[in-house]
Amino acid sequence: MEKTDAAIIKLENVTKSFGEGEKKIVVLDDFNAEMERGKITCIIGGSGSGKSTVLRHLIGAYQPDSGKIWIDGENIVGMNVKEMNAVRKKFGILFQTGALFNSMTVEENVALPLKEHTKVPIETIRIMVAIKLEMVGLRGSGHLKPAQLSGGMLKRIALARAIALDPKIVFYDEPSAGLDPISIGVIDKLMKDLSSKMGITSVVVTHELPSALRIADKIIMLFKGKIIFSGTPEEIKTSDDERVRQFVNGLPDGPIPFSKTQKDYGEELKEMSYY
Ligand SMILES: Nc1ncnc2c1ncn2[C@@H]1O[C@H](COP(=O)(O)OP(=O)(O)OP(=O)(O)O)[C@@H](O)[C@H]1O
Ligand SMILES: [Mg+2]
């Protein structure tokens, strides 16, 4: 098996397109990026710039057309299910929706990965779950059902589940989506603590620039499947790239289009059955 000792996560010349012929779109175009061990890397960029696509490649949900994807020393491109499952144990994922099971209690939700992937006895699992709930500030809520919790609490429970197996890496897909500023602050602090106290490597896809500025060791900004900025929060604030400045200043007009029109709008309306 191919090995590398460089950054814990590395995308090398990754190209990915969707569709065929005229409809073909190249989403990642000879894409290269590195994420450092124990650090927080935030991926930002306009809608449709390819952020989620990068994340989906990292978790093995998408295969690239070409290129290599290194996770902790292994190239995951072309791995079979068994090999990929072994790599998956190294990372936790916080999905945008939280993806908790409504029929289960909080404790059962957080215990799920431990029951599925380990042979740890149930009494020990209960202790491990309590530790994870304590880490996200929600010990004592194990008996509740997801419907009884607020959006911010659900995210924290989902985070407790994502770290249940003590992963080296946690991938976050829009962790702040739909949360109020205080809950965003709580999640930011948790992500920061997991990185600084536990040494967890974090990759965070986010729309929230203030959040990225607060927590990131490195920010990567995507534009049309390429990296147009890679650097620290301080550096992005002073970037003189027009596209970066538009994003940082939240301006609707600029090189980054407000909407992505793929064909003539009139034509599109005509194709709709109700028109
Ligand atoms: N499975 C797929 N099939 C076809 N096209 C796809 C697929 N996944 C992504 N795309 C396309 O790739 C492009 C990038 O999508 P992606 O979801 O990565 O964007 P994003 O940066 O996460 O945007 P947003 O901020 O809106 O979530 C879009 O044009 C999208 O339509
Ligand atoms: Mg996305």
Coordinates of C-alpha atoms in Angstrom, one line a residue, residues 43-45 51-52 55 94-98 155 171-179 187 191 203-208:
I43 CA -12.8 25.5 3.7
I44 CA -14.8 28.6 2.6
G45 CA -16.1 29.8 -0.8
K51 CA -16.6 22.8 -0.8
S52 CA -18.9 19.8 0.0
L55 CA -15.4 16.9 1.9
L94 CA -20.5 16.1 11.9
F95 CA -23.2 16.3 9.3
Q96 CA -25.0 19.5 8.5
T97 CA -28.3 18.1 9.7
G98 CA -26.8 16.4 12.8
K155 CA -25.4 19.8 17.1
F171 CA -14.9 16.5 9.4
Y172 CA -17.5 19.2 9.9
D173 CA -20.1 20.1 7.2
E174 CA -21.5 23.6 7.9
P175 CA -21.5 23.1 11.7
S176 CA -23.0 26.6 12.3
A177 CA -25.8 26.3 9.8
G178 CA -29.1 27.5 11.2
L179 CA -27.7 28.3 14.7
I187 CA -19.7 25.1 18.7
M191 CA -14.1 22.7 17.9
V203 CA -11.6 20.1 8.5
V204 CA -14.5 22.5 8.6
V205 CA -16.6 23.5 5.6
T206 CA -18.4 26.7 6.5
H207 CA -20.3 29.7 5.2
E208 CA -19.6 31.6 8.5

